[in-house]
CSV table of C-alpha atoms in Angstrom, one decimal:
chain,number,residue,atom,x,y,z
A,774,MET,CA,0.0,0.2,-0.1
A,775,VAL,CA,2.9,2.2,1.2
A,776,SER,CA,5.0,1.4,-2.6
A,777,ARG,CA,1.7,2.4,-4.6
A,778,LEU,CA,1.5,6.1,-2.5
A,779,GLY,CA,4.7,5.8,-3.5
A,780,ARG,CA,4.1,4.9,-7.0
A,781,VAL,CA,0.8,7.5,-7.2
A,782,GLY,CA,3.6,10.2,-6.2
A,783,GLN,CA,7.0,9.6,-7.9
A,784,PHE,CA,3.8,9.4,-11.4
A,785,ILE,CA,3.0,12.9,-10.1
A,786,TRP,CA,5.8,14.5,-9.9
A,787,ALA,CA,6.7,13.5,-12.7
A,788,GLY,CA,4.0,16.1,-14.6
A,789,TRP,CA,6.8,18.3,-14.3
A,790,ILE,CA,8.2,17.2,-16.9
A,791,GLY,CA,5.6,17.1,-18.9
A,792,LEU,CA,4.6,20.6,-18.0
A,793,ALA,CA,7.7,21.4,-19.1
A,794,ALA,CA,7.3,20.2,-22.4
A,795,LEU,CA,4.4,21.8,-22.9
A,796,SER,CA,5.7,25.0,-22.3
A,797,LEU,CA,8.0,25.1,-25.6
A,798,ILE,CA,5.5,24.9,-27.5
A,799,THR,CA,3.5,26.9,-26.1
A,800,ALA,CA,6.4,29.6,-26.4
A,801,VAL,CA,7.7,28.1,-29.7
A,802,TRP,CA,3.6,29.2,-30.1
A,803,GLN,CA,3.7,32.9,-29.1
A,804,ALA,CA,6.7,33.1,-31.3
A,805,GLY,CA,4.9,31.5,-34.4
A,806,HIS,CA,1.8,34.2,-33.2
A,807,GLU,CA,4.5,37.6,-32.8
A,808,ALA,CA,6.4,36.3,-36.8
A,809,PHE,CA,3.1,35.5,-38.1
A,810,GLY,CA,0.8,37.8,-36.4
A,811,ALA,CA,-2.5,36.8,-35.0
A,812,PHE,CA,-5.1,36.4,-38.0
A,813,ILE,CA,-2.5,33.2,-39.1
A,814,LEU,CA,-1.8,32.2,-35.3
A,815,PRO,CA,-3.6,33.7,-32.3
A,816,ASP,CA,-1.3,34.2,-29.3
A,817,PRO,CA,-1.5,31.0,-27.0
A,818,ALA,CA,-3.3,32.8,-24.7
A,819,THR,CA,-6.2,34.1,-26.3
A,820,VAL,CA,-6.9,30.8,-27.8
A,821,LEU,CA,-6.8,29.8,-23.6
A,822,SER,CA,-10.0,32.1,-23.3
A,823,ALA,CA,-11.5,31.2,-26.0
A,824,VAL,CA,-10.0,27.3,-24.0
A,825,ALA,CA,-12.3,28.2,-20.9
A,826,VAL,CA,-15.0,29.7,-23.0
A,827,ILE,CA,-16.2,26.8,-24.8
A,828,ILE,CA,-15.2,25.1,-21.2
A,829,LEU,CA,-17.5,27.1,-19.4
A,830,ALA,CA,-20.4,27.1,-21.6
A,831,PRO,CA,-22.9,24.7,-21.3
A,832,GLU,CA,-24.5,24.0,-24.7
A,833,ASN,CA,-20.1,23.2,-25.6
A,834,HIS,CA,-20.5,20.1,-23.2
A,835,PRO,CA,-22.6,17.4,-25.5
A,836,ILE,CA,-20.9,18.6,-28.4
A,837,ILE,CA,-17.5,17.6,-26.0
A,838,GLY,CA,-19.2,15.3,-25.2
A,839,ALA,CA,-20.3,13.5,-28.5
A,840,THR,CA,-16.6,13.3,-30.1
A,841,ALA,CA,-15.5,11.3,-26.8
A,842,GLU,CA,-18.3,9.5,-26.9
A,843,ARG,CA,-17.8,8.6,-30.1
A,844,ALA,CA,-13.7,8.2,-29.7
A,845,MET,CA,-14.6,6.3,-27.3
A,846,ARG,CA,-17.0,3.4,-27.9
A,847,GLY,CA,-15.7,2.5,-30.9
A,848,LEU,CA,-12.0,2.1,-29.8
A,849,GLY,CA,-14.4,0.1,-27.3
A,850,LEU,CA,-15.7,-2.5,-30.2
A,851,SER,CA,-12.3,-2.3,-31.0
A,852,LEU,CA,-11.2,-3.6,-28.1
A,853,LEU,CA,-14.1,-5.8,-28.0
A,854,GLY,CA,-13.2,-6.9,-32.0
A,855,GLY,CA,-9.3,-6.5,-33.3
A,856,GLY,CA,-8.0,-6.9,-29.1
A,857,ALA,CA,-9.9,-10.8,-28.6
A,858,LEU,CA,-9.1,-11.4,-32.3
A,859,GLY,CA,-5.3,-11.0,-31.7
A,860,LEU,CA,-4.8,-12.6,-28.7
A,861,ALA,CA,-6.8,-16.4,-30.1
A,862,CYS,CA,-4.8,-15.9,-33.6
A,863,GLY,CA,-1.3,-14.9,-31.4
A,864,TYR,CA,-1.6,-19.1,-29.7
A,865,SER,CA,-1.8,-20.1,-34.0
A,866,ALA,CA,0.3,-19.7,-37.2
A,867,ALA,CA,-2.4,-20.8,-39.1
A,868,ALA,CA,-4.3,-17.8,-37.9
A,869,MET,CA,-1.3,-15.4,-38.1
A,870,ARG,CA,-0.3,-15.8,-41.7
A,871,LEU,CA,-3.6,-16.1,-42.7
A,872,THR,CA,-4.7,-12.7,-41.1
A,873,ARG,CA,-1.2,-11.0,-41.6
A,874,PRO,CA,-1.9,-10.0,-45.5
A,875,LEU,CA,-5.5,-9.1,-44.7
A,876,LEU,CA,-3.8,-6.4,-42.1
A,877,THR,CA,-1.5,-5.0,-44.4
A,878,VAL,CA,-5.0,-4.3,-46.5
A,879,LEU,CA,-6.8,-2.8,-44.2
A,880,LEU,CA,-4.2,-0.8,-42.5
A,881,GLY,CA,-3.1,0.3,-45.7
A,882,VAL,CA,-6.8,2.0,-46.4
A,883,PRO,CA,-6.8,5.2,-45.8
A,884,PRO,CA,-8.9,6.4,-43.4
A,885,ILE,CA,-10.1,9.3,-45.7
A,886,ALA,CA,-11.5,6.6,-47.8
A,887,TRP,CA,-12.7,4.5,-44.9
A,888,ILE,CA,-15.4,8.1,-44.6
A,889,VAL,CA,-16.2,7.9,-48.1
A,890,LEU,CA,-17.9,4.4,-48.8
A,891,VAL,CA,-19.2,4.0,-44.6
A,892,MET,CA,-20.4,7.6,-45.5
A,893,ILE,CA,-22.6,6.2,-48.3
A,894,TRP,CA,-23.9,4.1,-46.1
A,895,PHE,CA,-24.7,5.2,-43.5
A,896,GLY,CA,-25.4,9.2,-43.6
A,897,SER,CA,-24.0,12.0,-41.5
A,898,THR,CA,-24.8,9.5,-38.7
A,899,ASP,CA,-23.0,8.8,-35.3
A,900,THR,CA,-22.4,5.1,-36.6
A,901,THR,CA,-20.2,6.9,-39.5
A,902,VAL,CA,-18.5,8.1,-37.0
A,903,ILE,CA,-17.4,5.0,-34.9
A,904,VAL,CA,-17.7,2.1,-37.7
A,905,THR,CA,-14.7,4.9,-39.2
A,906,VAL,CA,-13.2,4.6,-36.1
A,907,VAL,CA,-13.2,1.1,-35.9
A,908,ALA,CA,-11.4,0.3,-39.1
A,909,ALA,CA,-9.3,2.9,-38.7
A,910,VAL,CA,-7.9,1.5,-34.9
A,911,ALA,CA,-9.3,-1.7,-34.8
A,912,PRO,CA,-6.0,-3.3,-36.6
A,913,VAL,CA,-3.6,-1.9,-34.5
A,914,LEU,CA,-4.8,-3.5,-31.6
A,915,PHE,CA,-5.6,-6.8,-33.1
A,916,LEU,CA,-1.7,-6.1,-34.1
A,917,GLY,CA,-0.7,-5.5,-30.5
A,918,ALA,CA,-2.6,-8.8,-29.1
A,919,ALA,CA,-1.3,-11.2,-31.5
A,920,GLU,CA,2.4,-10.2,-31.5
A,921,GLY,CA,2.2,-9.9,-28.1
A,922,THR,CA,-0.1,-13.4,-27.7
A,923,SER,CA,2.8,-14.8,-30.5
A,924,HIS,CA,5.8,-13.3,-29.0
A,925,ARG,CA,5.1,-15.0,-26.0
A,926,ASP,CA,7.7,-17.6,-23.3
A,927,ARG,CA,6.8,-20.4,-24.5
A,928,ARG,CA,9.0,-22.0,-22.3
A,929,LEU,CA,7.1,-20.9,-19.7
A,930,ASP,CA,4.3,-22.1,-21.2
A,931,ASP,CA,6.3,-25.2,-20.5
A,932,MET,CA,6.7,-24.9,-17.0
A,933,ALA,CA,3.3,-24.2,-16.6
A,934,ARG,CA,2.4,-27.1,-18.1
A,935,ALA,CA,4.6,-29.5,-16.2
A,936,PHE,CA,2.9,-28.4,-13.4
A,937,GLY,CA,-0.4,-29.1,-14.0
A,938,VAL,CA,-1.6,-26.0,-14.6
A,939,GLY,CA,-4.8,-25.8,-16.6
A,940,PRO,CA,-5.7,-24.4,-20.4
A,941,ALA,CA,-7.9,-21.9,-18.9
A,942,ARG,CA,-5.3,-19.8,-16.0
A,943,ARG,CA,-1.8,-20.6,-18.8
A,944,ALA,CA,-3.9,-19.0,-21.4
A,945,PHE,CA,-4.8,-16.0,-18.9
A,946,GLY,CA,-1.7,-16.2,-16.5
A,947,LEU,CA,1.4,-15.9,-18.4
A,948,GLY,CA,-0.9,-15.7,-22.3
A,949,LEU,CA,-2.6,-12.7,-21.4
A,950,ARG,CA,0.2,-11.8,-19.1
A,951,GLN,CA,2.9,-11.6,-21.9
A,952,ALA,CA,0.2,-10.0,-24.5
A,953,LEU,CA,0.0,-7.4,-22.0
A,954,THR,CA,3.7,-6.0,-23.6
A,955,THR,CA,3.4,-5.3,-27.2
A,956,PHE,CA,-0.4,-4.0,-26.3
A,957,LEU,CA,-0.7,-2.0,-24.1
A,958,PRO,CA,1.8,0.3,-26.2
A,959,ALA,CA,-1.0,-0.3,-28.7
A,960,LEU,CA,-3.6,1.0,-26.5
A,961,ALA,CA,-2.3,4.6,-26.9
A,962,VAL,CA,-1.4,4.8,-30.2
A,963,ALA,CA,-4.4,3.3,-31.1
A,964,SER,CA,-6.1,5.4,-28.0
A,965,GLY,CA,-4.5,8.6,-30.0
A,966,THR,CA,-5.9,7.7,-33.5
A,967,ALA,CA,-9.8,6.8,-32.7
A,968,PHE,CA,-9.5,10.8,-31.6
A,969,LYS,CA,-8.3,12.3,-34.3
A,970,VAL,CA,-9.8,10.1,-37.0
A,971,ALA,CA,-13.3,10.2,-35.4
A,972,VAL,CA,-13.2,13.8,-34.9
A,973,MET,CA,-11.9,14.2,-38.9
A,974,SER,CA,-14.4,11.3,-39.9
A,975,GLU,CA,-17.2,14.3,-37.7
A,976,LEU,CA,-16.4,17.0,-40.1
A,977,LEU,CA,-16.4,15.8,-43.0
A,978,THR,CA,-19.9,14.2,-42.6
A,979,ASN,CA,-21.8,17.9,-40.5
A,980,ALA,CA,-22.0,15.4,-38.1
A,981,GLY,CA,-21.5,18.2,-35.4
A,982,GLY,CA,-19.2,17.1,-31.9
A,983,ALA,CA,-15.7,19.0,-31.7
A,984,GLY,CA,-15.0,18.3,-35.8
A,985,GLY,CA,-17.9,20.1,-36.4
A,986,ALA,CA,-17.2,22.7,-34.8
A,987,LEU,CA,-14.6,23.1,-36.7
A,988,ALA,CA,-15.4,23.4,-39.1
A,989,ASP,CA,-17.7,25.8,-38.8
A,990,ALA,CA,-14.9,28.0,-37.6
A,991,ARG,CA,-13.0,27.6,-40.9
A,992,ALA,CA,-16.5,28.7,-42.0
A,993,THR,CA,-15.7,31.8,-40.4
A,994,LEU,CA,-12.3,31.3,-40.6
A,995,ASP,CA,-11.8,32.4,-36.7
A,996,ALA,CA,-8.5,31.0,-36.7
A,997,SER,CA,-8.5,31.3,-33.0
A,998,SER,CA,-11.8,29.1,-32.1
A,999,ALA,CA,-9.8,26.5,-34.1
A,1000,LEU,CA,-6.7,26.4,-32.6
A,1001,ALA,CA,-9.5,25.6,-29.3
A,1002,TRP,CA,-10.8,23.1,-30.5
A,1003,ILE,CA,-7.7,21.5,-31.7
A,1004,VAL,CA,-6.1,22.1,-27.6
A,1005,ILE,CA,-9.5,20.9,-26.2
A,1006,VAL,CA,-9.4,17.4,-28.1
A,1007,VAL,CA,-5.7,17.1,-27.4
A,1008,GLY,CA,-6.4,17.2,-23.7
A,1009,LEU,CA,-9.1,14.7,-24.1
A,1010,LEU,CA,-6.0,12.7,-25.6
A,1011,LEU,CA,-3.7,13.6,-22.9
A,1012,ALA,CA,-6.4,12.6,-20.3
A,1013,VAL,CA,-7.5,8.9,-21.6
A,1014,GLU,CA,-3.7,8.3,-22.0
A,1015,TYR,CA,-2.1,9.2,-18.5
A,1016,LEU,CA,-5.2,9.1,-16.2
A,1017,VAL,CA,-6.3,5.7,-18.0
A,1018,ILE,CA,-3.9,4.4,-19.8
A,1019,HIS,CA,-0.2,5.4,-17.8
A,1020,PRO,CA,-1.5,4.4,-14.8
A,1021,PHE,CA,-2.5,1.0,-15.5
A,1022,ARG,CA,0.4,0.5,-17.4
A,1023,SER,CA,2.9,1.1,-14.3
A,1024,GLU,CA,1.0,-1.1,-12.7
A,1025,LEU,CA,1.4,-3.6,-14.3
A,1026,GLU,CA,5.3,-3.1,-15.1
A,1027,ARG,CA,5.7,-2.4,-11.9
A,1028,TRP,CA,8.5,-5.8,-11.6
A,1029,ARG,CA,10.6,-3.5,-15.1
A,1030,THR,CA,11.8,-0.5,-13.0
A,1031,ALA,CA,12.1,-2.9,-9.5
A,1032,ALA,CA,15.4,-3.5,-10.4
A,1033,ASN,CA,16.0,0.1,-11.3
A,1034,PRO,CA,14.9,2.4,-8.1
A,1035,PHE,CA,13.3,6.2,-8.4
A,1036,GLY,CA,16.2,8.5,-9.0
A,1037,VAL,CA,19.0,5.9,-9.8
A,1038,LYS,CA,20.6,5.9,-13.1
A,1039,THR,CA,21.5,3.3,-15.8
B,744,MET,CA,5.7,-51.6,-11.3
B,745,SER,CA,7.6,-48.9,-11.4
B,746,ALA,CA,8.0,-45.2,-10.9
B,747,LEU,CA,8.4,-44.1,-14.1
B,748,SER,CA,8.6,-46.7,-16.7
B,749,LEU,CA,9.7,-45.4,-21.3
B,750,VAL,CA,8.6,-48.3,-23.5
B,751,GLY,CA,11.0,-47.9,-26.5
B,752,VAL,CA,10.4,-43.9,-26.5
B,753,LYS,CA,11.7,-43.3,-29.8
B,754,HIS,CA,11.8,-39.4,-31.0
B,755,ALA,CA,13.2,-37.6,-34.0
B,756,TYR,CA,13.6,-34.4,-35.1
B,757,PHE,CA,12.8,-32.8,-38.5
B,758,GLY,CA,13.7,-36.1,-39.7
B,759,GLN,CA,17.0,-36.8,-37.5
B,760,THR,CA,16.3,-39.0,-35.3
B,761,VAL,CA,18.0,-38.2,-31.1
B,762,LEU,CA,16.2,-40.7,-29.8
B,763,ASP,CA,15.9,-44.5,-30.2
B,764,ASP,CA,14.4,-47.4,-28.6
B,765,VAL,CA,14.7,-45.8,-24.9
B,766,SER,CA,13.7,-48.3,-22.6
B,767,LEU,CA,13.8,-47.1,-19.0
B,768,SER,CA,12.3,-47.5,-15.5
B,769,ILE,CA,13.0,-46.0,-12.5
B,770,GLU,CA,11.5,-47.1,-8.8
B,771,ALA,CA,9.6,-45.0,-6.5
B,772,GLY,CA,13.0,-42.9,-4.1
B,773,GLU,CA,15.2,-44.0,-6.5
B,774,CYS,CA,17.4,-41.5,-8.5
B,775,VAL,CA,18.6,-41.7,-12.0
B,776,ALA,CA,21.6,-39.3,-13.0
B,777,LEU,CA,21.0,-39.4,-16.5
B,778,VAL,CA,24.0,-38.2,-18.6
B,779,GLY,CA,25.6,-38.4,-22.5
B,780,PRO,CA,27.6,-35.9,-24.5
B,781,SER,CA,25.8,-32.7,-25.7
B,782,GLY,CA,23.4,-33.2,-27.8
B,783,ALA,CA,23.0,-36.5,-26.6
B,784,GLY,CA,19.3,-35.7,-27.0
B,785,LYS,CA,19.3,-36.1,-21.8
B,786,SER,CA,17.4,-33.1,-22.5
B,787,THR,CA,15.1,-34.7,-24.3
B,788,LEU,CA,14.4,-37.5,-22.8
B,789,LEU,CA,13.4,-35.5,-20.3
B,790,HIS,CA,11.6,-33.4,-20.9
B,791,ILE,CA,9.5,-37.3,-22.4
B,792,ALA,CA,9.8,-38.6,-19.0
B,793,ALA,CA,8.2,-34.9,-18.3
B,794,GLY,CA,5.7,-35.6,-20.5
B,795,LEU,CA,6.3,-31.9,-22.7
B,796,VAL,CA,7.0,-33.9,-25.4
B,797,THR,CA,5.5,-35.8,-26.9
B,798,PRO,CA,7.0,-39.4,-28.1
B,799,SER,CA,7.1,-40.0,-32.4
B,800,GLU,CA,6.9,-43.6,-31.2
B,801,GLY,CA,7.0,-45.8,-27.7
B,802,ARG,CA,5.1,-44.8,-24.4
B,803,VAL,CA,5.7,-43.0,-20.4
B,804,GLU,CA,3.6,-44.9,-17.9
B,805,ARG,CA,2.9,-42.6,-15.0
B,806,ALA,CA,2.2,-44.4,-12.1
B,807,TYR,CA,3.3,-41.6,-9.0
B,808,GLY,CA,0.6,-38.9,-8.0
B,809,ARG,CA,2.6,-35.7,-8.9
B,810,HIS,CA,5.9,-34.0,-10.6
B,811,ALA,CA,7.9,-31.6,-10.9
B,812,VAL,CA,10.7,-30.2,-13.3
B,813,VAL,CA,13.3,-28.2,-12.4
B,814,PHE,CA,14.2,-26.7,-16.1
B,815,GLN,CA,17.7,-26.0,-16.9
B,816,ASP,CA,16.9,-22.5,-16.4
B,817,PRO,CA,14.7,-20.9,-13.9
B,818,ARG,CA,11.5,-19.8,-15.6
B,819,LEU,CA,10.1,-17.8,-13.3
B,820,LEU,CA,7.6,-15.4,-14.1
B,821,ASP,CA,9.5,-12.2,-14.8
B,822,TRP,CA,6.8,-10.1,-13.1
B,823,LYS,CA,6.0,-12.5,-9.7
B,824,THR,CA,8.2,-11.7,-7.0
B,825,ALA,CA,9.8,-14.6,-6.2
B,826,ALA,CA,6.4,-16.1,-3.3
B,827,GLU,CA,4.8,-15.7,-6.5
B,828,ASN,CA,6.0,-17.5,-8.5
B,829,ILE,CA,5.9,-20.3,-6.0
B,830,ALA,CA,2.6,-19.8,-5.3
B,831,TYR,CA,1.9,-20.3,-9.2
B,832,VAL,CA,1.8,-23.2,-9.8
B,833,LEU,CA,-0.4,-24.4,-5.8
B,834,ARG,CA,-3.1,-22.6,-6.6
B,835,HIS,CA,-4.5,-25.6,-7.8
B,836,ARG,CA,-3.7,-27.7,-5.5
B,837,ASP,CA,-6.4,-27.7,-1.6
B,838,LEU,CA,-4.4,-25.4,-0.1
B,839,ASN,CA,-6.3,-22.5,1.8
B,840,ARG,CA,-5.0,-18.9,1.3
B,841,SER,CA,-1.9,-19.5,5.5
B,842,GLY,CA,-1.5,-23.1,4.4
B,843,ARG,CA,-0.7,-21.7,0.6
B,844,VAL,CA,1.8,-19.3,3.0
B,845,GLU,CA,3.0,-21.1,5.4
B,846,ARG,CA,4.2,-23.8,2.0
B,847,ILE,CA,6.2,-20.8,0.9
B,848,ALA,CA,8.1,-20.3,3.9
B,849,GLU,CA,8.9,-24.0,4.2
B,850,VAL,CA,10.1,-24.5,1.2
B,851,ALA,CA,12.4,-20.8,1.3
B,852,SER,CA,13.6,-21.9,3.5
B,853,LEU,CA,15.1,-25.3,2.9
B,854,VAL,CA,16.5,-23.2,0.3
B,855,ASP,CA,18.6,-20.3,2.4
B,856,LEU,CA,16.3,-17.4,0.7
B,857,SER,CA,14.9,-14.8,3.3
B,858,VAL,CA,11.6,-13.4,3.8
B,859,GLU,CA,12.6,-10.8,2.1
B,860,ASP,CA,14.7,-12.2,-1.0
B,861,LEU,CA,10.7,-13.6,-1.0
B,862,THR,CA,8.5,-10.2,-1.9
B,863,LYS,CA,12.2,-9.7,-4.9
B,864,PHE,CA,11.1,-9.7,-8.5
B,865,PRO,CA,13.4,-11.9,-11.0
B,866,VAL,CA,14.6,-9.0,-11.6
B,867,GLU,CA,16.3,-8.3,-8.3
B,868,LEU,CA,18.0,-11.3,-8.3
B,869,SER,CA,21.0,-13.5,-8.3
B,870,GLY,CA,21.3,-16.1,-11.8
B,871,GLY,CA,21.4,-18.4,-8.4
B,872,MET,CA,18.9,-16.9,-5.8
B,873,ARG,CA,16.7,-17.0,-9.2
B,874,GLN,CA,17.3,-20.7,-9.4
B,875,ARG,CA,16.5,-21.8,-5.7
B,876,VAL,CA,13.6,-20.6,-6.3
B,877,ALA,CA,12.6,-22.3,-8.7
B,878,ILE,CA,14.3,-25.8,-6.6
B,879,ALA,CA,11.9,-24.2,-4.0
B,880,ARG,CA,8.2,-23.9,-6.5
B,881,ALA,CA,9.4,-27.6,-7.4
B,882,LEU,CA,9.7,-29.0,-3.6
B,883,ALA,CA,6.3,-26.5,-2.4
B,884,VAL,CA,4.6,-29.0,-4.9
B,885,LYS,CA,5.3,-31.9,-2.5
B,886,PRO,CA,5.9,-34.3,-6.2
B,887,ASP,CA,6.1,-38.2,-5.8
B,888,PHE,CA,8.8,-38.0,-8.7
B,889,VAL,CA,11.1,-34.6,-10.2
B,890,PHE,CA,12.5,-34.7,-13.1
B,891,PHE,CA,15.5,-32.0,-12.7
B,892,ASP,CA,16.7,-31.2,-16.3
B,893,GLU,CA,21.1,-29.8,-15.0
B,894,PRO,CA,19.0,-27.8,-11.8
B,895,PHE,CA,22.4,-26.8,-10.7
B,896,SER,CA,24.3,-25.4,-12.7
B,897,ALA,CA,24.1,-22.5,-13.1
B,898,LEU,CA,25.6,-22.2,-9.2
B,899,ASP,CA,28.7,-22.0,-7.8
B,900,VAL,CA,30.7,-25.7,-6.3
B,901,GLY,CA,29.5,-24.4,-2.5
B,902,LEU,CA,25.7,-23.9,-3.2
B,903,ARG,CA,25.7,-26.7,-5.3
B,904,LEU,CA,26.7,-29.4,-3.0
B,905,ARG,CA,24.1,-27.3,0.1
B,906,MET,CA,21.7,-27.2,-2.5
B,907,GLN,CA,21.9,-31.3,-3.8
B,908,ASP,CA,21.9,-32.1,-0.5
B,909,LEU,CA,19.0,-29.9,0.5
B,910,ALA,CA,16.9,-31.2,-3.0
B,911,VAL,CA,17.8,-34.4,-2.9
B,912,GLY,CA,18.4,-34.9,0.5
B,913,ALA,CA,14.5,-33.6,0.9
B,914,LEU,CA,12.9,-35.7,-1.7
B,915,LEU,CA,14.8,-39.2,-1.6
B,916,GLU,CA,13.7,-38.2,3.0
B,917,ARG,CA,10.3,-37.5,1.0
B,918,GLY,CA,10.6,-41.4,-1.3
B,919,ALA,CA,10.1,-39.1,-4.2
B,920,GLY,CA,11.7,-40.8,-7.4
B,921,MET,CA,14.3,-38.9,-9.5
B,922,MET,CA,15.8,-38.0,-13.0
B,923,PHE,CA,18.0,-36.3,-13.6
B,924,VAL,CA,19.9,-35.1,-16.3
B,925,THR,CA,23.7,-33.1,-16.1
B,926,HIS,CA,26.9,-33.8,-17.7
B,927,ASP,CA,29.1,-33.7,-14.6
B,928,LEU,CA,29.9,-37.5,-13.6
B,929,MET,CA,30.9,-36.3,-10.1
B,930,GLU,CA,27.2,-35.2,-10.3
B,931,ALA,CA,25.8,-37.9,-11.1
B,932,ALA,CA,28.8,-40.1,-9.2
B,933,ARG,CA,27.8,-38.3,-5.6
B,934,LEU,CA,23.5,-37.9,-5.6
B,935,ALA,CA,22.0,-40.9,-7.9
B,936,HIS,CA,21.9,-44.4,-7.4
B,937,ARG,CA,22.3,-45.5,-10.8
B,938,LEU,CA,23.5,-43.8,-13.9
B,939,VAL,CA,22.9,-44.5,-17.9
B,940,VAL,CA,24.1,-43.6,-20.7
B,941,LEU,CA,23.2,-42.0,-23.5
B,942,ASP,CA,24.8,-43.4,-26.3
B,943,ALA,CA,26.4,-39.9,-28.6
B,944,ASP,CA,25.3,-41.0,-32.0
B,945,GLY,CA,20.7,-40.8,-30.7
B,946,ARG,CA,21.2,-44.9,-31.0
B,947,GLY,CA,19.3,-44.6,-27.8
B,948,LEU,CA,21.5,-45.8,-24.6
B,949,ALA,CA,25.1,-47.3,-24.3
B,950,GLY,CA,24.8,-48.4,-21.0
B,951,GLU,CA,24.1,-48.4,-17.2
B,952,ARG,CA,26.1,-48.6,-13.8
B,953,ARG,CA,24.9,-49.0,-11.2
B,954,LEU,CA,26.3,-47.5,-7.5
B,955,GLU,CA,27.7,-49.3,-4.6
B,956,GLY,CA,26.1,-46.9,-0.8
B,957,GLU,CA,23.7,-44.8,-0.4
B,958,PRO,CA,23.7,-41.5,-2.9
B,959,LEU,CA,24.5,-38.0,-0.7
B,960,GLN,CA,26.6,-40.2,1.6
B,961,ARG,CA,29.2,-41.2,-0.2
B,962,ASP,CA,33.5,-40.0,0.8
B,963,ILE,CA,34.4,-37.3,-2.2
B,964,ALA,CA,37.2,-39.1,-2.8
B,965,LEU,CA,35.9,-42.4,-3.1
B,966,CYS,CA,33.6,-40.8,-6.2
B,967,PHE,CA,36.8,-38.8,-7.6
B,968,ALA,CA,38.2,-42.2,-7.8
B,969,ARG,CA,35.3,-43.5,-9.1
B,970,VAL,CA,35.0,-41.7,-12.5
B,971,GLN,CA,38.3,-41.2,-13.1
B,972,ASP,CA,38.4,-44.9,-13.3
B,973,TRP,CA,35.1,-44.3,-15.4
B,974,LEU,CA,36.7,-42.4,-17.3
B,975,VAL,CA,40.3,-44.2,-17.9
B,976,ASN,CA,39.4,-47.8,-18.1
B,977,ASP,CA,35.0,-48.1,-18.5
B,978,PRO,CA,34.6,-48.3,-22.5
B,979,LEU,CA,31.0,-47.5,-22.1
B,980,PHE,CA,32.4,-43.2,-20.5
B,981,ALA,CA,34.8,-43.2,-23.5
B,982,GLY,CA,34.5,-39.6,-25.2
B,983,LEU,CA,32.2,-38.4,-22.6
B,984,ASN,CA,34.6,-35.3,-22.0
B,985,ASP,CA,37.1,-35.2,-25.1
B,986,SER,CA,33.9,-35.2,-27.6
B,987,HIS,CA,33.0,-31.8,-29.5
B,988,GLY,CA,29.4,-33.0,-28.6
B,989,ARG,CA,27.5,-35.5,-31.3
B,990,ARG,CA,28.9,-36.0,-34.9
B,991,ALA,CA,27.3,-35.1,-38.3
B,992,GLN,CA,24.7,-37.7,-39.7
């Protein structure tokens, strides 16, 4: 319990580094504003106040909520479909070989092409956005899960078998557990992609949400409002990544840091 | 009936025969050392006997309750502490939580692991300590038969003797059968009731030698003299140490 509290403290303390990086970006942004003027690049302070205005206005909450919900639903469906299928395929070399070229094809289709197709199928609805997200994200999750299980240490399977550990406990305790080393980075990439694709899809299909708001900003040539929406979407993404994925990952990978404790340089 | 019987076991990897017509019986409470030049199929035979590899021909008969394996490498789960690693193989037994904790403490002290070591992850332990965790894990299930695949080779000389005494001693006391693979004739001469030599060319067993006296109670100097005598005078052991592995066929 104490060590867990210590790790949470460490995690929060590491936030300073993130803050330093964000400050650096803001500084470059400010320099860009001073060079190009407010019409091309509004200054960070103006944009941040626009962000505050958007976030504080209750009528904008459903817009932000819609984008977040679509991205998360797409991500959830991809987790269930791509992730679960990937885990299963990792156990079968034949299935893996069959799906690999299929994946190359799926990953090679640009999300924009999906949007066009899905728009024809479903029109400007929630479904369009979610399906586009799934098409972009599920192959990534599938690959992460399949790579993880297929590269698991089979000697551990043998060991467990020698001690009479059943197949279910071997699959969950060894296979799934080892798959997480490649699956969690894939999940981090996938969650980023989910938000990006959701916004893009909303913008192009006119399905509302943050993408719709961006389209409005573009129509009125309102650069500060456009940037404010970008900041909000990136903020959502950062929240998902640092509040959900990272803590989960560092808890699972405790053993990796055990050999080089905090503050000890390697 | 013997605790473990291998009947006409044959095995081939990609068409190359590694083991041919191997028949071997091991009684309960008997310790059999498997020696042979590297590549002779010692580990393969052990894996077949332990049920991890299915032989191309022949069968394995087991007449004991539960077995354990100590592999050449410790094979610990990196993400679990030493104690959790031992617990991983225990969970299926009908042991409750306190029973498990007790069992882990018992086997840990047997192999000289401290309470603090038990809370560490494998990355924090030295190679020898990891191997001791693996030995403790095998002892924890109270096996009736144990397969050792060169389990002591990662340990330094002093510790090796101690671990042999502890692990083999504890198992002999329980009347468990043992099959262990080694390339060290001294180790075999000290620990085994019987020594089985594998043929260098994959033709199965070359022969066996029974050792007088009880394992672990033999005089080291006598064991050494015995090994020297084998190497110089016994054709069974000719080429065991000077071989550069198995010859190509």
